[in-house]
């Protein structure tokens, strides 16, 4: 009886870890290998790219980061889940100086690039470019120290 209960708990935990639509990302649910390129022009950061869903909009628990410890100036391939409401994503980041970054309603597709950068007035933006490098849109990114 104890072994079967332990097996059920293990399977439930595994299902929660593999459920991208629930706001948690791991490499296990990405069977079709969809990725975007993330370019970091702010401090070293952890990055989450979440489907825009009502649940993800209301939570501060995002699961495993899509990319961890992305250094300033580093470019990295990042897994991309199926999009949420309206085909859009939420971008969440926390850097090594305890700054939180947030952008909502971001349109992304596999093969595209998202570059996060800060200008001289400390305004943070996210530039999204298609697979050919053409600018699709620039998004304002909220940032504040935690």
PDB file of C-alpha atoms in Angstrom:
ATOM      1  CA  UNK A   1       0.000   0.000   0.000  1.00  0.00           C
ATOM      2  CA  UNK A   2       2.799   2.448   0.883  1.00  0.00           C
ATOM      3  CA  UNK A   3       4.589   1.712  -2.404  1.00  0.00           C
ATOM      4  CA  UNK A   4       1.486   2.442  -4.475  1.00  0.00           C
ATOM      5  CA  UNK A   5       0.819   5.687  -2.583  1.00  0.00           C
ATOM      6  CA  UNK A   6       4.432   6.738  -3.155  1.00  0.00           C
ATOM      7  CA  UNK A   7       4.102   5.906  -6.860  1.00  0.00           C
ATOM      8  CA  UNK A   8       0.948   8.048  -7.141  1.00  0.00           C
ATOM      9  CA  UNK A   9       2.656  10.995  -5.422  1.00  0.00           C
ATOM     10  CA  UNK A  10       5.654  10.639  -7.742  1.00  0.00           C
ATOM     11  CA  UNK A  11       3.426  10.574 -10.853  1.00  0.00           C
ATOM     12  CA  UNK A  12       1.485  13.651  -9.698  1.00  0.00           C
ATOM     13  CA  UNK A  13       4.727  15.539  -9.079  1.00  0.00           C
ATOM     14  CA  UNK A  14       5.998  14.535 -12.516  1.00  0.00           C
ATOM     15  CA  UNK A  15       2.778  15.751 -14.163  1.00  0.00           C
ATOM     16  CA  UNK A  16       3.079  19.112 -12.432  1.00  0.00           C
ATOM     17  CA  UNK A  17       6.681  19.525 -13.586  1.00  0.00           C
ATOM     18  CA  UNK A  18       5.802  18.664 -17.194  1.00  0.00           C
ATOM     19  CA  UNK A  19       2.792  20.930 -17.558  1.00  0.00           C
ATOM     20  CA  UNK A  20       3.904  23.961 -19.573  1.00  0.00           C
ATOM     21  CA  UNK A  21       0.355  25.307 -19.812  1.00  0.00           C
ATOM     22  CA  UNK A  22       0.283  25.589 -16.033  1.00  0.00           C
ATOM     23  CA  UNK A  23       3.058  28.193 -16.121  1.00  0.00           C
ATOM     24  CA  UNK A  24       5.914  25.861 -15.372  1.00  0.00           C
ATOM     25  CA  UNK A  25       8.529  25.227 -17.991  1.00  0.00           C
ATOM     26  CA  UNK A  26      10.887  22.329 -18.283  1.00  0.00           C
ATOM     27  CA  UNK A  27      12.590  20.718 -21.237  1.00  0.00           C
ATOM     28  CA  UNK A  28      10.338  17.647 -20.996  1.00  0.00           C
ATOM     29  CA  UNK A  29       7.219  19.168 -22.577  1.00  0.00           C
ATOM     30  CA  UNK A  30       8.959  20.597 -25.637  1.00  0.00           C
ATOM     31  CA  UNK A  31       8.586  17.684 -28.016  1.00  0.00           C
ATOM     32  CA  UNK A  32       8.749  19.796 -31.161  1.00  0.00           C
ATOM     33  CA  UNK A  33      11.867  21.751 -30.049  1.00  0.00           C
ATOM     34  CA  UNK A  34      10.422  25.248 -30.539  1.00  0.00           C
ATOM     35  CA  UNK A  35      12.881  27.897 -29.387  1.00  0.00           C
ATOM     36  CA  UNK A  36      13.524  31.622 -29.483  1.00  0.00           C
ATOM     37  CA  UNK A  37      16.847  33.395 -29.101  1.00  0.00           C
ATOM     38  CA  UNK A  38      17.153  35.497 -25.956  1.00  0.00           C
ATOM     39  CA  UNK A  39      19.750  38.294 -25.935  1.00  0.00           C
ATOM     40  CA  UNK A  40      20.459  39.823 -22.528  1.00  0.00           C
ATOM     41  CA  UNK A  41      21.701  43.428 -22.405  1.00  0.00           C
ATOM     42  CA  UNK A  42      20.939  43.982 -18.687  1.00  0.00           C
ATOM     43  CA  UNK A  43      22.496  42.350 -15.604  1.00  0.00           C
ATOM     44  CA  UNK A  44      22.909  38.585 -15.318  1.00  0.00           C
ATOM     45  CA  UNK A  45      19.380  37.252 -15.092  1.00  0.00           C
ATOM     46  CA  UNK A  46      17.008  34.321 -14.872  1.00  0.00           C
ATOM     47  CA  UNK A  47      14.303  34.334 -17.559  1.00  0.00           C
ATOM     48  CA  UNK A  48      10.778  32.924 -17.761  1.00  0.00           C
ATOM     49  CA  UNK A  49       8.699  32.970 -20.956  1.00  0.00           C
ATOM     50  CA  UNK A  50       5.171  31.994 -19.954  1.00  0.00           C
ATOM     51  CA  UNK A  51       2.013  31.540 -22.002  1.00  0.00           C
ATOM     52  CA  UNK A  52      -0.374  34.438 -21.319  1.00  0.00           C
ATOM     53  CA  UNK A  53      -3.145  32.816 -19.319  1.00  0.00           C
ATOM     54  CA  UNK A  54      -5.336  34.134 -16.522  1.00  0.00           C
ATOM     55  CA  UNK A  55      -3.575  31.788 -14.106  1.00  0.00           C
ATOM     56  CA  UNK A  56      -0.082  32.974 -15.099  1.00  0.00           C
ATOM     57  CA  UNK A  57      -1.159  36.606 -14.814  1.00  0.00           C
ATOM     58  CA  UNK A  58      -2.224  36.024 -11.198  1.00  0.00           C
ATOM     59  CA  UNK A  59       0.753  34.026  -9.939  1.00  0.00           C
ATOM     60  CA  UNK A  60       4.239  34.849  -8.749  1.00  0.00           C
ATOM     61  CA  UNK A  61       5.318  31.193  -8.859  1.00  0.00           C
ATOM     62  CA  UNK A  62       6.568  30.551 -12.379  1.00  0.00           C
ATOM     63  CA  UNK A  63       8.284  27.188 -12.064  1.00  0.00           C
ATOM     64  CA  UNK A  64      11.712  26.470 -13.481  1.00  0.00           C
ATOM     65  CA  UNK A  65      13.348  29.317 -15.401  1.00  0.00           C
ATOM     66  CA  UNK A  66      13.504  28.866 -19.173  1.00  0.00           C
ATOM     67  CA  UNK A  67      17.074  30.189 -18.945  1.00  0.00           C
ATOM     68  CA  UNK A  68      19.147  30.617 -15.787  1.00  0.00           C
ATOM     69  CA  UNK A  69      22.122  32.860 -15.128  1.00  0.00           C
ATOM     70  CA  UNK A  70      22.150  34.473 -18.568  1.00  0.00           C
ATOM     71  CA  UNK A  71      25.134  36.812 -18.437  1.00  0.00           C
ATOM     72  CA  UNK A  72      25.138  40.388 -19.724  1.00  0.00           C
ATOM     73  CA  UNK A  73      25.743  40.312 -23.485  1.00  0.00           C
ATOM     74  CA  UNK A  74      24.990  36.595 -23.719  1.00  0.00           C
ATOM     75  CA  UNK A  75      22.699  35.141 -26.371  1.00  0.00           C
ATOM     76  CA  UNK A  76      20.938  31.860 -25.637  1.00  0.00           C
ATOM     77  CA  UNK A  77      18.376  29.539 -27.263  1.00  0.00           C
ATOM     78  CA  UNK A  78      15.337  29.302 -24.977  1.00  0.00           C
ATOM     79  CA  UNK A  79      12.451  26.796 -25.134  1.00  0.00           C
ATOM     80  CA  UNK A  80       9.107  28.196 -26.237  1.00  0.00           C
ATOM     81  CA  UNK A  81       5.838  26.655 -25.007  1.00  0.00           C
ATOM     82  CA  UNK A  82       2.583  26.915 -26.883  1.00  0.00           C
ATOM     83  CA  UNK A  83       1.229  30.461 -26.511  1.00  0.00           C
ATOM     84  CA  UNK A  84      -1.575  31.457 -24.206  1.00  0.00           C
ATOM     85  CA  UNK A  85      -4.603  33.690 -24.754  1.00  0.00           C
ATOM     86  CA  UNK A  86      -4.465  35.341 -28.164  1.00  0.00           C
ATOM     87  CA  UNK A  87      -1.130  33.696 -28.984  1.00  0.00           C
ATOM     88  CA  UNK A  88       0.762  35.894 -26.515  1.00  0.00           C
ATOM     89  CA  UNK A  89       3.410  35.448 -23.827  1.00  0.00           C
ATOM     90  CA  UNK A  90       4.503  36.949 -20.507  1.00  0.00           C
ATOM     91  CA  UNK A  91       8.198  37.738 -19.991  1.00  0.00           C
ATOM     92  CA  UNK A  92       9.487  37.643 -16.413  1.00  0.00           C
ATOM     93  CA  UNK A  93      13.087  38.138 -15.282  1.00  0.00           C
ATOM     94  CA  UNK A  94      14.950  38.529 -12.000  1.00  0.00           C
ATOM     95  CA  UNK A  95      18.554  39.726 -12.176  1.00  0.00           C
ATOM     96  CA  UNK A  96      21.498  39.366  -9.815  1.00  0.00           C
ATOM     97  CA  UNK A  97      20.897  42.867  -8.384  1.00  0.00           C
ATOM     98  CA  UNK A  98      17.356  41.804  -7.343  1.00  0.00           C
ATOM     99  CA  UNK A  99      15.635  43.719 -10.125  1.00  0.00           C
ATOM    100  CA  UNK A 100      12.372  42.295 -11.413  1.00  0.00           C
ATOM    101  CA  UNK A 101      11.434  42.761 -15.092  1.00  0.00           C
ATOM    102  CA  UNK A 102       7.986  42.193 -16.579  1.00  0.00           C
ATOM    103  CA  UNK A 103       6.400  42.493 -20.031  1.00  0.00           C
ATOM    104  CA  UNK A 104       2.929  41.281 -20.977  1.00  0.00           C
ATOM    105  CA  UNK A 105       1.240  40.587 -24.312  1.00  0.00           C
ATOM    106  CA  UNK A 106       4.472  39.735 -26.123  1.00  0.00           C
ATOM    107  CA  UNK A 107       4.031  38.110 -29.548  1.00  0.00           C
ATOM    108  CA  UNK A 108       6.696  35.451 -30.185  1.00  0.00           C
ATOM    109  CA  UNK A 109       7.140  32.638 -32.668  1.00  0.00           C
ATOM    110  CA  UNK A 110       9.696  29.867 -32.958  1.00  0.00           C
ATOM    111  CA  UNK A 111      12.900  31.134 -34.548  1.00  0.00           C
ATOM    112  CA  UNK A 112      12.407  34.738 -33.456  1.00  0.00           C
ATOM    113  CA  UNK A 113      14.726  36.785 -31.213  1.00  0.00           C
ATOM    114  CA  UNK A 114      13.908  38.787 -28.098  1.00  0.00           C
ATOM    115  CA  UNK A 115      16.528  41.284 -26.903  1.00  0.00           C
ATOM    116  CA  UNK A 116      16.189  42.948 -23.499  1.00  0.00           C
ATOM    117  CA  UNK A 117      18.100  46.207 -23.138  1.00  0.00           C
ATOM    118  CA  UNK A 118      18.298  49.345 -21.054  1.00  0.00           C
ATOM    119  CA  UNK A 119      18.944  52.866 -22.346  1.00  0.00           C
ATOM    120  CA  UNK A 120      20.761  55.739 -20.638  1.00  0.00           C
ATOM    121  CA  UNK A 121      17.637  56.823 -18.747  1.00  0.00           C
ATOM    122  CA  UNK A 122      17.256  53.286 -17.325  1.00  0.00           C
ATOM    123  CA  UNK A 123      14.192  52.564 -19.455  1.00  0.00           C
ATOM    124  CA  UNK A 124      14.086  48.846 -20.294  1.00  0.00           C
ATOM    125  CA  UNK A 125      12.714  47.562 -23.600  1.00  0.00           C
ATOM    126  CA  UNK A 126      12.289  44.218 -25.318  1.00  0.00           C
ATOM    127  CA  UNK A 127      12.890  44.194 -29.064  1.00  0.00           C
ATOM    128  CA  UNK A 128      11.322  41.263 -30.880  1.00  0.00           C
ATOM    129  CA  UNK A 129      12.710  40.371 -34.303  1.00  0.00           C
ATOM    130  CA  UNK A 130      11.579  37.689 -36.722  1.00  0.00           C
ATOM    131  CA  UNK A 131      13.753  34.879 -38.107  1.00  0.00           C
ATOM    132  CA  UNK A 132      15.156  37.290 -40.741  1.00  0.00           C
ATOM    133  CA  UNK A 133      16.160  39.927 -38.175  1.00  0.00           C
ATOM    134  CA  UNK A 134      13.329  42.326 -39.064  1.00  0.00           C
ATOM    135  CA  UNK A 135      12.000  44.256 -36.069  1.00  0.00           C
ATOM    136  CA  UNK A 136       8.444  43.119 -35.292  1.00  0.00           C
ATOM    137  CA  UNK A 137       7.798  45.247 -32.210  1.00  0.00           C
ATOM    138  CA  UNK A 138       9.454  47.000 -29.279  1.00  0.00           C
ATOM    139  CA  UNK A 139       7.807  46.431 -25.896  1.00  0.00           C
ATOM    140  CA  UNK A 140       8.190  48.526 -22.758  1.00  0.00           C
ATOM    141  CA  UNK A 141       9.429  46.429 -19.856  1.00  0.00           C
ATOM    142  CA  UNK A 142       8.516  47.251 -16.267  1.00  0.00           C
ATOM    143  CA  UNK A 143      11.493  47.024 -13.911  1.00  0.00           C
ATOM    144  CA  UNK A 144      11.880  47.599 -10.188  1.00  0.00           C
ATOM    145  CA  UNK A 145      14.100  46.441  -7.374  1.00  0.00           C
ATOM    146  CA  UNK A 146      12.546  43.678  -5.274  1.00  0.00           C
TER     147      UNK A 146
END
